[in-house]
PDB file of C-alpha atoms and ligand atoms in Angstrom:
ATOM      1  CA  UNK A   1     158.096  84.911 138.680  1.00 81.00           C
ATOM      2  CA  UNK A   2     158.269  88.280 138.191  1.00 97.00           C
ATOM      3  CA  UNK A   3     161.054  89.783 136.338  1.00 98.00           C
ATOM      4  CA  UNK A   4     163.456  92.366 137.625  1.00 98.00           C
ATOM      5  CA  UNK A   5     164.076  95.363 135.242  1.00 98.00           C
ATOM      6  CA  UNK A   6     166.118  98.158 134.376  1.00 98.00           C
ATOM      7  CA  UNK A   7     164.531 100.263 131.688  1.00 98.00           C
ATOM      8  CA  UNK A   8     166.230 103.419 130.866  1.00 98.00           C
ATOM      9  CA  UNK A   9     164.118 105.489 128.780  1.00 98.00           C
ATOM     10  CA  UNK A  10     166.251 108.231 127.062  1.00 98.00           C
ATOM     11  CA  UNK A  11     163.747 110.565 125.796  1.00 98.00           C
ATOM     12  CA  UNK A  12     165.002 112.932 123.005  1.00 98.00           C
ATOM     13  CA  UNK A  13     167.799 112.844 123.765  1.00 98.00           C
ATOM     14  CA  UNK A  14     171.075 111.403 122.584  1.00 98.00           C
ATOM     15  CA  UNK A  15     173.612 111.935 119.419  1.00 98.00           C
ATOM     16  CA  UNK A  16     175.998 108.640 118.304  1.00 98.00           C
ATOM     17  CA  UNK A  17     178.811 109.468 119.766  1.00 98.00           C
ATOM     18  CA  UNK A  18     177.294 110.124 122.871  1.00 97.00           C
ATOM     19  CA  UNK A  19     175.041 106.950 122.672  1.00 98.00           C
ATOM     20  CA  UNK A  20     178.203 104.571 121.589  1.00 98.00           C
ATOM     21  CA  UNK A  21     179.692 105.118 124.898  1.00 98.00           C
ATOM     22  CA  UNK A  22     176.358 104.630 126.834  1.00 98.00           C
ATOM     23  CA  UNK A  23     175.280 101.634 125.204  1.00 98.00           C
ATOM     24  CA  UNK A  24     178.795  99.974 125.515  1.00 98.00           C
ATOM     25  CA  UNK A  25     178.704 100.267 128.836  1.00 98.00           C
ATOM     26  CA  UNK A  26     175.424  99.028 129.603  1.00 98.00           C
ATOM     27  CA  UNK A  27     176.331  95.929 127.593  1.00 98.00           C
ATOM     28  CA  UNK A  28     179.250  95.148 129.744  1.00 97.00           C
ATOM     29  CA  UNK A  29     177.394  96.055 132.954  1.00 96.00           C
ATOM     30  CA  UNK A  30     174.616  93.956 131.969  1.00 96.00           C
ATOM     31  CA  UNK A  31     176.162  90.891 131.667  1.00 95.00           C
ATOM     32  CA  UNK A  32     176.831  91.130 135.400  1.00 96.00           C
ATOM     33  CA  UNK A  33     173.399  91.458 136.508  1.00 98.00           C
ATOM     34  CA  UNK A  34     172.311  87.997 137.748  1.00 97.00           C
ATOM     35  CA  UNK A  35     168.468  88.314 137.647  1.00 96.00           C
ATOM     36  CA  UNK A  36     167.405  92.171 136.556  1.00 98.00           C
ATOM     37  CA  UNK A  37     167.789  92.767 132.971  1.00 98.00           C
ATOM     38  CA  UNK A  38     168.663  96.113 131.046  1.00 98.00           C
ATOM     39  CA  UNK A  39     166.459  97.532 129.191  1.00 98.00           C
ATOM     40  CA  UNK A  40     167.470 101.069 126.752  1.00 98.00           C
ATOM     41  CA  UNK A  41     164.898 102.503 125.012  1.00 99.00           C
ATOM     42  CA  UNK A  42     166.289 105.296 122.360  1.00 98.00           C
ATOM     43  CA  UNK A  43     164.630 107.745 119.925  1.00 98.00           C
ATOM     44  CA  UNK A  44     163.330 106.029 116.399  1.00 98.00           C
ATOM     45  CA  UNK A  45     166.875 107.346 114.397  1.00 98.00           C
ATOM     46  CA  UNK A  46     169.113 105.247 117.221  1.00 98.00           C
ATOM     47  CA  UNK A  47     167.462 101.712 117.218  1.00 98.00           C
ATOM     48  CA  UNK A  48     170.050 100.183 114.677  1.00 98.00           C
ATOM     49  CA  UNK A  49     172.951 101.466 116.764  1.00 98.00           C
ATOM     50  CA  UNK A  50     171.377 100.144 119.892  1.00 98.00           C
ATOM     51  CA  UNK A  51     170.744  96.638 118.298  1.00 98.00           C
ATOM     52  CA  UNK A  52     174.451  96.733 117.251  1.00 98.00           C
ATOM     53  CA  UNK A  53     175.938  97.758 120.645  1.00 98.00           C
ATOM     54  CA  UNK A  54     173.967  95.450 122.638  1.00 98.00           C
ATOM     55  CA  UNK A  55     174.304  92.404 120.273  1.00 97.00           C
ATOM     56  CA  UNK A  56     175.642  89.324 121.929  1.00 96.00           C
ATOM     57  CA  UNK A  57     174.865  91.639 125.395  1.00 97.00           C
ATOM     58  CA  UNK A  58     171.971  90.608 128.158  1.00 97.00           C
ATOM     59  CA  UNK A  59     170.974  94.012 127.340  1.00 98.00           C
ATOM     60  CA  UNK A  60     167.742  94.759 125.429  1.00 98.00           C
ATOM     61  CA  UNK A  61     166.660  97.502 123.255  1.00 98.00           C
ATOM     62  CA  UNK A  62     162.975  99.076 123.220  1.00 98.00           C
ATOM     63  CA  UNK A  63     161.425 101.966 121.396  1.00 98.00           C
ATOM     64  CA  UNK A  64     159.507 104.600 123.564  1.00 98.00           C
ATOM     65  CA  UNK A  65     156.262 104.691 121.366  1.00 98.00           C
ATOM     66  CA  UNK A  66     154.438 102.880 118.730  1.00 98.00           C
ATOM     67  CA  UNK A  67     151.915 103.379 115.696  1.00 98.00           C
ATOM     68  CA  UNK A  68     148.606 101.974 116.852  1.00 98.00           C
ATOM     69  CA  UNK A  69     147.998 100.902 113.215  1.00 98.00           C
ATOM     70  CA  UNK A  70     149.964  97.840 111.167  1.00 98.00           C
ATOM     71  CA  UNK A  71     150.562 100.101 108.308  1.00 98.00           C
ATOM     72  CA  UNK A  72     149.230 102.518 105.737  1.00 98.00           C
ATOM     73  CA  UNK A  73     149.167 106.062 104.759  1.00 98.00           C
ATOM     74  CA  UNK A  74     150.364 107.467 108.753  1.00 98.00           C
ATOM     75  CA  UNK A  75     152.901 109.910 107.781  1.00 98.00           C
ATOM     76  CA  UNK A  76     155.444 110.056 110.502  1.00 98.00           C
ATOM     77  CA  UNK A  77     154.541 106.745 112.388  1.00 98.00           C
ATOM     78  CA  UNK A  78     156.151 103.890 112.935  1.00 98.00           C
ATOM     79  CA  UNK A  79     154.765 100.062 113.133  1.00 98.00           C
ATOM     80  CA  UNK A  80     155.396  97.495 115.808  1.00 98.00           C
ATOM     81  CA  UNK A  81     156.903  95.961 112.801  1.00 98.00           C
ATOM     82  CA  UNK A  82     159.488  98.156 112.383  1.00 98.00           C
ATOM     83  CA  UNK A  83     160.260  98.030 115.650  1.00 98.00           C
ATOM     84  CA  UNK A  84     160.501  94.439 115.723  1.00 98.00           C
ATOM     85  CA  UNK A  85     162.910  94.008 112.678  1.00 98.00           C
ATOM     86  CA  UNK A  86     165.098  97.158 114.542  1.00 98.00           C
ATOM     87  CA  UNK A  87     165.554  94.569 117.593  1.00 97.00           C
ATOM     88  CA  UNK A  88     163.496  95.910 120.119  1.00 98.00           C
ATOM     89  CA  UNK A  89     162.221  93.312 122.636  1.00 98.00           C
ATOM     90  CA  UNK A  90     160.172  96.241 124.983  1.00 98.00           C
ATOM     91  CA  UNK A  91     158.035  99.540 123.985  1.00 99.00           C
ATOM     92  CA  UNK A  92     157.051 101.742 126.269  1.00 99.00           C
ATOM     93  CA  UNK A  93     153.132 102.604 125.338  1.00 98.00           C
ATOM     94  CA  UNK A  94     150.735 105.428 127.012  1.00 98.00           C
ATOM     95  CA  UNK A  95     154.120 107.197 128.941  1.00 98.00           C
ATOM     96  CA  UNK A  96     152.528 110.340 130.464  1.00 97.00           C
ATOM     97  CA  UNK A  97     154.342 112.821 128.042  1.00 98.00           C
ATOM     98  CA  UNK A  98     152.704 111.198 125.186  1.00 98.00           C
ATOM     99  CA  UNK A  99     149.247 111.435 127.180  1.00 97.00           C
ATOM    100  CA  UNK A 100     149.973 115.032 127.791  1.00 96.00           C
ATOM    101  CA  UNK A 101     151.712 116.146 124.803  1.00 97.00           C
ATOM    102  CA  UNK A 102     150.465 114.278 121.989  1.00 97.00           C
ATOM    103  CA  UNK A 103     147.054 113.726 123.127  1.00 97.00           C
ATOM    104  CA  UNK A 104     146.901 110.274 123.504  1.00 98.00           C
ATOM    105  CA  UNK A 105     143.664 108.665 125.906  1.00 98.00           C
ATOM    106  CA  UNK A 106     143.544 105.216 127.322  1.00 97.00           C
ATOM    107  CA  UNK A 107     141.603 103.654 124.547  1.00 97.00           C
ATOM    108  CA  UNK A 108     144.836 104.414 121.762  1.00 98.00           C
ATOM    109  CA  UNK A 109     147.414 103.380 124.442  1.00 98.00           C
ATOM    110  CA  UNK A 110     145.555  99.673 124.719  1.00 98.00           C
ATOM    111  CA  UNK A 111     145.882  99.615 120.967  1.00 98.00           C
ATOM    112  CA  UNK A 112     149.237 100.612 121.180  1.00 98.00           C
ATOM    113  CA  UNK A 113     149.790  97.762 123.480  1.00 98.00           C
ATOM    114  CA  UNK A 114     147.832  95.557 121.431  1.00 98.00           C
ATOM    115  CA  UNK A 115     150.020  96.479 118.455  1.00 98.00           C
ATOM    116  CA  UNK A 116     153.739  95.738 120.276  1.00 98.00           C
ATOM    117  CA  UNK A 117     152.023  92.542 121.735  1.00 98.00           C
ATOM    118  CA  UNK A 118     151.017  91.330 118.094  1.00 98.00           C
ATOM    119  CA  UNK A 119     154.295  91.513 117.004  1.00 98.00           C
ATOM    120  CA  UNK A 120     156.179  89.686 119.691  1.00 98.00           C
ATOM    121  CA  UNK A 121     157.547  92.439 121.909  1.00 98.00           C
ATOM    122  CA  UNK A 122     156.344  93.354 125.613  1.00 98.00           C
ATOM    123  CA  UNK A 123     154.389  97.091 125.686  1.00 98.00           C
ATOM    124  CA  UNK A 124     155.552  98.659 129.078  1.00 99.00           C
ATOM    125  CA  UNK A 125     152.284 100.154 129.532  1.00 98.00           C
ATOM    126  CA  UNK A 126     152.482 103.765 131.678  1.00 98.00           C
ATOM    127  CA  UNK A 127     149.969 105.185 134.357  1.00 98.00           C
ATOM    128  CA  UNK A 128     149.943 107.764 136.565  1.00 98.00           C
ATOM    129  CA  UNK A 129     148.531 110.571 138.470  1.00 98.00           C
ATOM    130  CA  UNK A 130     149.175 114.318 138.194  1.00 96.00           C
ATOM    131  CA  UNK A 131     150.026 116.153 140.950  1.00 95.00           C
ATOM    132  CA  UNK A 132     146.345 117.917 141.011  1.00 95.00           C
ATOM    133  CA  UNK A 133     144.776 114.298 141.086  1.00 97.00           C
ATOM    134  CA  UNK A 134     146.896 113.001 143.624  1.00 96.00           C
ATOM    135  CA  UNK A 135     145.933 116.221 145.459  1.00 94.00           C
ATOM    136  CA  UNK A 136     142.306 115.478 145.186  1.00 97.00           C
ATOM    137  CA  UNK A 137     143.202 112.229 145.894  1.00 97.00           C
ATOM    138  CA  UNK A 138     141.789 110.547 143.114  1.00 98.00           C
ATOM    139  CA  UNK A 139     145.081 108.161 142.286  1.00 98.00           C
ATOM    140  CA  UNK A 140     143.707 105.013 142.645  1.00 98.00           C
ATOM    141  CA  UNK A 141     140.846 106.279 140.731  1.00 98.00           C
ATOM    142  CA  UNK A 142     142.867 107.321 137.701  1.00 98.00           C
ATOM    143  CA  UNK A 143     145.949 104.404 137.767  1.00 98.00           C
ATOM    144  CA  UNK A 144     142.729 102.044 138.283  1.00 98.00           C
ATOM    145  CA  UNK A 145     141.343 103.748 135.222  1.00 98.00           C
ATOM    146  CA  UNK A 146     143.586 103.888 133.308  1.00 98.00           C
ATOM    147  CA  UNK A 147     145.143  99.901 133.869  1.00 98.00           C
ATOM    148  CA  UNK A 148     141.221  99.130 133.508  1.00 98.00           C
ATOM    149  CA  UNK A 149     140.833  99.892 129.753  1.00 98.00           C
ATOM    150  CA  UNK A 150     144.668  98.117 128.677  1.00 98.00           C
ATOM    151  CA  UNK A 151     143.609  95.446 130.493  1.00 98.00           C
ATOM    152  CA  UNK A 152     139.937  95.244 129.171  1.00 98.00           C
ATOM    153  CA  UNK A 153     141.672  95.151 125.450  1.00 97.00           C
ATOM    154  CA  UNK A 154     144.524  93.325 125.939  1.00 97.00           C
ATOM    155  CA  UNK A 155     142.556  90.090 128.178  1.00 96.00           C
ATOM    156  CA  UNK A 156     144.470  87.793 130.303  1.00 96.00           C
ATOM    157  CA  UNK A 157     146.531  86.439 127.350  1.00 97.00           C
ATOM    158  CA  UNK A 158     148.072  89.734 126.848  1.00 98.00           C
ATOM    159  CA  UNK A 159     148.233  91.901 130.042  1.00 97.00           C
ATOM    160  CA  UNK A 160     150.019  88.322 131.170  1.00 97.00           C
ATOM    161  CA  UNK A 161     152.654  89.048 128.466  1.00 98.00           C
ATOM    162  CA  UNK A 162     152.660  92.940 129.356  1.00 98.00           C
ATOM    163  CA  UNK A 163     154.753  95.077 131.888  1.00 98.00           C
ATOM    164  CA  UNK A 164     153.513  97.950 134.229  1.00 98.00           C
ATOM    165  CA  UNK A 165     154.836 100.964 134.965  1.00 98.00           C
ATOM    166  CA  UNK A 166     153.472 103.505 137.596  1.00 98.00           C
ATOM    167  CA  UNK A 167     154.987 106.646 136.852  1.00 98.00           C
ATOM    168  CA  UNK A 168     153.370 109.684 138.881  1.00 98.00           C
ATOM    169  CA  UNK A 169     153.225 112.764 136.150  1.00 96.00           C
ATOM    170  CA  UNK A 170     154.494 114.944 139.730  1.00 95.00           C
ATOM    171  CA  UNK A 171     157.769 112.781 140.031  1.00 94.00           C
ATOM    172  CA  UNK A 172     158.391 113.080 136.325  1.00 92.00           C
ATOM    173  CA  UNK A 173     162.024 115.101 135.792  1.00 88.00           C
ATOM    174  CA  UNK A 174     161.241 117.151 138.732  1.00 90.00           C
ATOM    175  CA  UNK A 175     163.399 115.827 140.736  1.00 85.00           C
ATOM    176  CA  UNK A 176     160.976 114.796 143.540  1.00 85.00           C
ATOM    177  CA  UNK A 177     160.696 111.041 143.791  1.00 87.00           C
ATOM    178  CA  UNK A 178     157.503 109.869 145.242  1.00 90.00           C
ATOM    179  CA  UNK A 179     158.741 108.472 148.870  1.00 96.00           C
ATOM    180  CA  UNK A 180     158.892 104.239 148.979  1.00 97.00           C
ATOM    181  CA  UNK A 181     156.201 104.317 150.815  1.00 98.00           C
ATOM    182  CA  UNK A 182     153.937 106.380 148.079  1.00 98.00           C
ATOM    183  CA  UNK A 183     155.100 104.234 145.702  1.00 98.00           C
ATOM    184  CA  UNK A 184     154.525 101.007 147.629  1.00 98.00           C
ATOM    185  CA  UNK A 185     151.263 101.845 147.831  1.00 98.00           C
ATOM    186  CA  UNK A 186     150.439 102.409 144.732  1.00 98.00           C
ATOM    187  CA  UNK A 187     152.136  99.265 143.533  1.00 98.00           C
ATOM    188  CA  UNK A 188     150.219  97.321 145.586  1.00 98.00           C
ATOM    189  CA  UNK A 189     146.812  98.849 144.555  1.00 98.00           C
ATOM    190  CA  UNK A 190     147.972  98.001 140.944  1.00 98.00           C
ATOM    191  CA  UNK A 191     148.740  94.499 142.128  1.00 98.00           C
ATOM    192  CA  UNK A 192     145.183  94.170 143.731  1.00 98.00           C
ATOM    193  CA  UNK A 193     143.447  95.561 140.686  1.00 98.00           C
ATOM    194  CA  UNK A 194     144.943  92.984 138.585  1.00 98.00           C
ATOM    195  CA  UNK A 195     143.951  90.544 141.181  1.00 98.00           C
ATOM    196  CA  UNK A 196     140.419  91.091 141.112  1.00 97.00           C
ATOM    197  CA  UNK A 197     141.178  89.925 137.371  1.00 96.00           C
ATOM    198  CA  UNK A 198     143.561  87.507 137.607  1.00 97.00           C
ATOM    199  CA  UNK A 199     145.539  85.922 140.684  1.00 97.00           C
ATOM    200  CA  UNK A 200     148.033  84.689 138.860  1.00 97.00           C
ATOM    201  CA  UNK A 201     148.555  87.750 136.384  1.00 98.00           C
ATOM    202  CA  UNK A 202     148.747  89.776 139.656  1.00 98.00           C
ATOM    203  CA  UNK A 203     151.430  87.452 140.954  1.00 98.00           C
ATOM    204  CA  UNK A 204     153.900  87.644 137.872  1.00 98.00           C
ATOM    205  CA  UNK A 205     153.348  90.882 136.581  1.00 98.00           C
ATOM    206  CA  UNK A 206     156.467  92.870 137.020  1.00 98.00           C
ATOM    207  CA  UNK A 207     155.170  96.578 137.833  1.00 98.00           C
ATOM    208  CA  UNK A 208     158.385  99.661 137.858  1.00 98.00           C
ATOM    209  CA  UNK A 209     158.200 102.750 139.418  1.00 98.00           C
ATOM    210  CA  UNK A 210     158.944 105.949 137.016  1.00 98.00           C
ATOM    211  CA  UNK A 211     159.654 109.326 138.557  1.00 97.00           C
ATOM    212  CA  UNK A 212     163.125 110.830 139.483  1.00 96.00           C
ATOM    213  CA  UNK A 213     164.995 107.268 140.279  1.00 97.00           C
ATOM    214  CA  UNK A 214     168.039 107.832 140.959  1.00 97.00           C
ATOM    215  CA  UNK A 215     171.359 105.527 142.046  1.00 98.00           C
ATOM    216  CA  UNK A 216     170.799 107.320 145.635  1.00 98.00           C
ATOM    217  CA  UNK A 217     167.427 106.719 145.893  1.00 97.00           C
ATOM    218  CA  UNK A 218     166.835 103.214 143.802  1.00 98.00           C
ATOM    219  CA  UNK A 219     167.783 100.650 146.698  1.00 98.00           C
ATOM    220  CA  UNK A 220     165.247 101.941 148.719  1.00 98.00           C
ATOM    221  CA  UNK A 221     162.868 101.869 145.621  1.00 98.00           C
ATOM    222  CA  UNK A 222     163.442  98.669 144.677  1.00 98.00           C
ATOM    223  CA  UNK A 223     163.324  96.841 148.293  1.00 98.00           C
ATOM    224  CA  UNK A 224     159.398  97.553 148.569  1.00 98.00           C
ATOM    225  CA  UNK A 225     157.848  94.368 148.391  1.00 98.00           C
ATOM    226  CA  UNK A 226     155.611  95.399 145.230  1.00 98.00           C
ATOM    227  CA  UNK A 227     158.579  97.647 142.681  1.00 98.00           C
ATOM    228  CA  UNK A 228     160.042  95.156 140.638  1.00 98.00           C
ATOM    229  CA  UNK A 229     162.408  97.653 139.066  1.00 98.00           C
ATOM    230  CA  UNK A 230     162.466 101.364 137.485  1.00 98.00           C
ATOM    231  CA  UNK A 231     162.080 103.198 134.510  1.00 98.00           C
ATOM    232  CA  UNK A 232     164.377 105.424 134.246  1.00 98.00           C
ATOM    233  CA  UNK A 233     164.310 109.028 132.375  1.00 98.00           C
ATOM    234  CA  UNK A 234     167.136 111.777 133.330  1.00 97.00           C
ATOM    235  CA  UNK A 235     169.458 109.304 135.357  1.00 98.00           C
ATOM    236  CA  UNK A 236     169.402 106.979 132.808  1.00 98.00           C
ATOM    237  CA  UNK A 237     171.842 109.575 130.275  1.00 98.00           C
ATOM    238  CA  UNK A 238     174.543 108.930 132.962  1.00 98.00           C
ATOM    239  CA  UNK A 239     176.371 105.893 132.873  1.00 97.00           C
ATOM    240  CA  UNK A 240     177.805 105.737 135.957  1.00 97.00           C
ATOM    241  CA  UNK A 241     173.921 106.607 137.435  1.00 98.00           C
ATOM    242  CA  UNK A 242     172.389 104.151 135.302  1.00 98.00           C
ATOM    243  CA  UNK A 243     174.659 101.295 135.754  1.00 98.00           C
ATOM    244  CA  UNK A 244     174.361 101.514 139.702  1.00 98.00           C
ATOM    245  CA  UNK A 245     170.154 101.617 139.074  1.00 98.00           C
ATOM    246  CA  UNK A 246     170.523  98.506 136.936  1.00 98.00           C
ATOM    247  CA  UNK A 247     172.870  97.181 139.957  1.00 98.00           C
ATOM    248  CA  UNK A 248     169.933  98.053 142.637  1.00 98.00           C
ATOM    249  CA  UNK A 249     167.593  96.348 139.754  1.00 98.00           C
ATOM    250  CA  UNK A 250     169.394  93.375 140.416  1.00 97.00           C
ATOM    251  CA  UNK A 251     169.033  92.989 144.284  1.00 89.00           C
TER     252      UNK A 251
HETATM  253  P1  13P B 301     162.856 111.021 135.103  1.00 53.47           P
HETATM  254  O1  13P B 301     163.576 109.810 135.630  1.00 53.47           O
HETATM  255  O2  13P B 301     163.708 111.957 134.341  1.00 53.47           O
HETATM  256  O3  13P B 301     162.036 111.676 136.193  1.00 53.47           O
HETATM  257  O4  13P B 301     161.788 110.471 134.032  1.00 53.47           O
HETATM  258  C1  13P B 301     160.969 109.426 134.378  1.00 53.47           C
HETATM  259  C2  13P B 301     160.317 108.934 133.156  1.00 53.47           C
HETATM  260  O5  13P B 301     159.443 109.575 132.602  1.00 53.47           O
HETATM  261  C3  13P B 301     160.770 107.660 132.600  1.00 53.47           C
HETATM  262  O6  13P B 301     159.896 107.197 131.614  1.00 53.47           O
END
């Protein structure tokens, strides 16, 4: 079965005061949802108020990146570890911005996974085209690429345990969703890669679509046969946005 979700992933952004309200309210609105679940992931600093605000909650909390190593002399990372004892239950692993910004390549982000998977917690591992590859149209080339080497590393045992998340670098906080149909389509060519692997992995993998969801446009989202949910950056700061994209989570 593949599992409905809601992940809101706020970036760097936030404050506690601001957060306190957020997170309250996605515990109560959570608790409604009958089959999606609620996912925030917050910056490093904000994972022990999120584990407090969502406690007793159907909510979850995640982090939105991970140390590839256990431990050691890595000056400014954090472990899967840490993570774990902080309450997360999701982290979000190879997002574009870290590809882009931090220089992380497809070989890291499978260790990444690797590490949140050794610990307990389900990696939410990111792909996704820029708009120059989509124009060349090389997408299936890269999301095949880049869901090739995770799933290489992680084997069947792992990807099974894993989440997806196609997130097209274009849609990214620019306000233009990819249409249904784009994202349909890639879904589905995710779906068939994993396939070729695994039937059954391809049947319960949940995969979301990333990129400019918003509560007008998540229904639509949502209803194609292979977008199991959304990961959500911008809308998901605004409760009244993000409550109604965990609603159209939930079906
Ligand atoms: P936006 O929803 O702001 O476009 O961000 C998407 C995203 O990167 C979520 O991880």
């Amino acid at each position: 079965m593949r599992q409905r979700l809601a992940v809101g992933n706020w970036k760097m952004h936030g404050s506690l005061p601001e957060n306190q309200a957020l997170l309250d309210k996605v515990a109560v609105t959570a608790g409604g949802l009958s089959r999606a679940i609620a996912v925030v992931c917050v910056p490093f600093p904000y994972l022990a108020q999120a584990r407090s605000a969502l406690a007793g909650s159907k909510a979850a909390s995640g982090g939105q990146n991970v140390s590839q190593y256990p431990k050691g002399a890595f000056t400014g990372e954090v472990s899967a570890g840490m993570l774990r004892e902080f309450g997360c239950r999701y982290v979000i692993v190879g997002h574009s911005e870290r590809r882009q910004f931090f220089g992380e390549d497809d070989a890291t982000v499978a260790l990444k996974a690797r590490a949140v998977l050794a610990e307990g917690m389900i990696p939410i591992v990111c792909v996704g085209e820029t708009l120059a590859e989509r124009e060349r149209g090389i997408t299936e080339e890269v999301v095949g690429r880049q869901l090739g080497v995770v799933a290489d590393r992680l084997g069947a045992e792992g990807l099974k345990a894993s989440v997806l998340a196609y997130e097209p670098v274009w849609a990214i906080g620019t306000g233009k969703t990819a249409t249904a149909e784009q994202a349909q389509a890639v879904h589905a060519y995710l779906r068939g890669v994993l396939a070729a692997r695994d039937e059954s992995i391809a049947a319960s993998m949940s995969i979301l679509y990333g990129g400019s969801v918003k509560a007008a446009n998540a229904t639509e989202l949502f209803g194609m046969r292979d977008v199991d949910g959304g990961l959500i950056g911008g809308a998901s700061l605004v409760a009244e946005e993000f409550l109604a994209i965990c609603r159209a989570a939930d079906g």
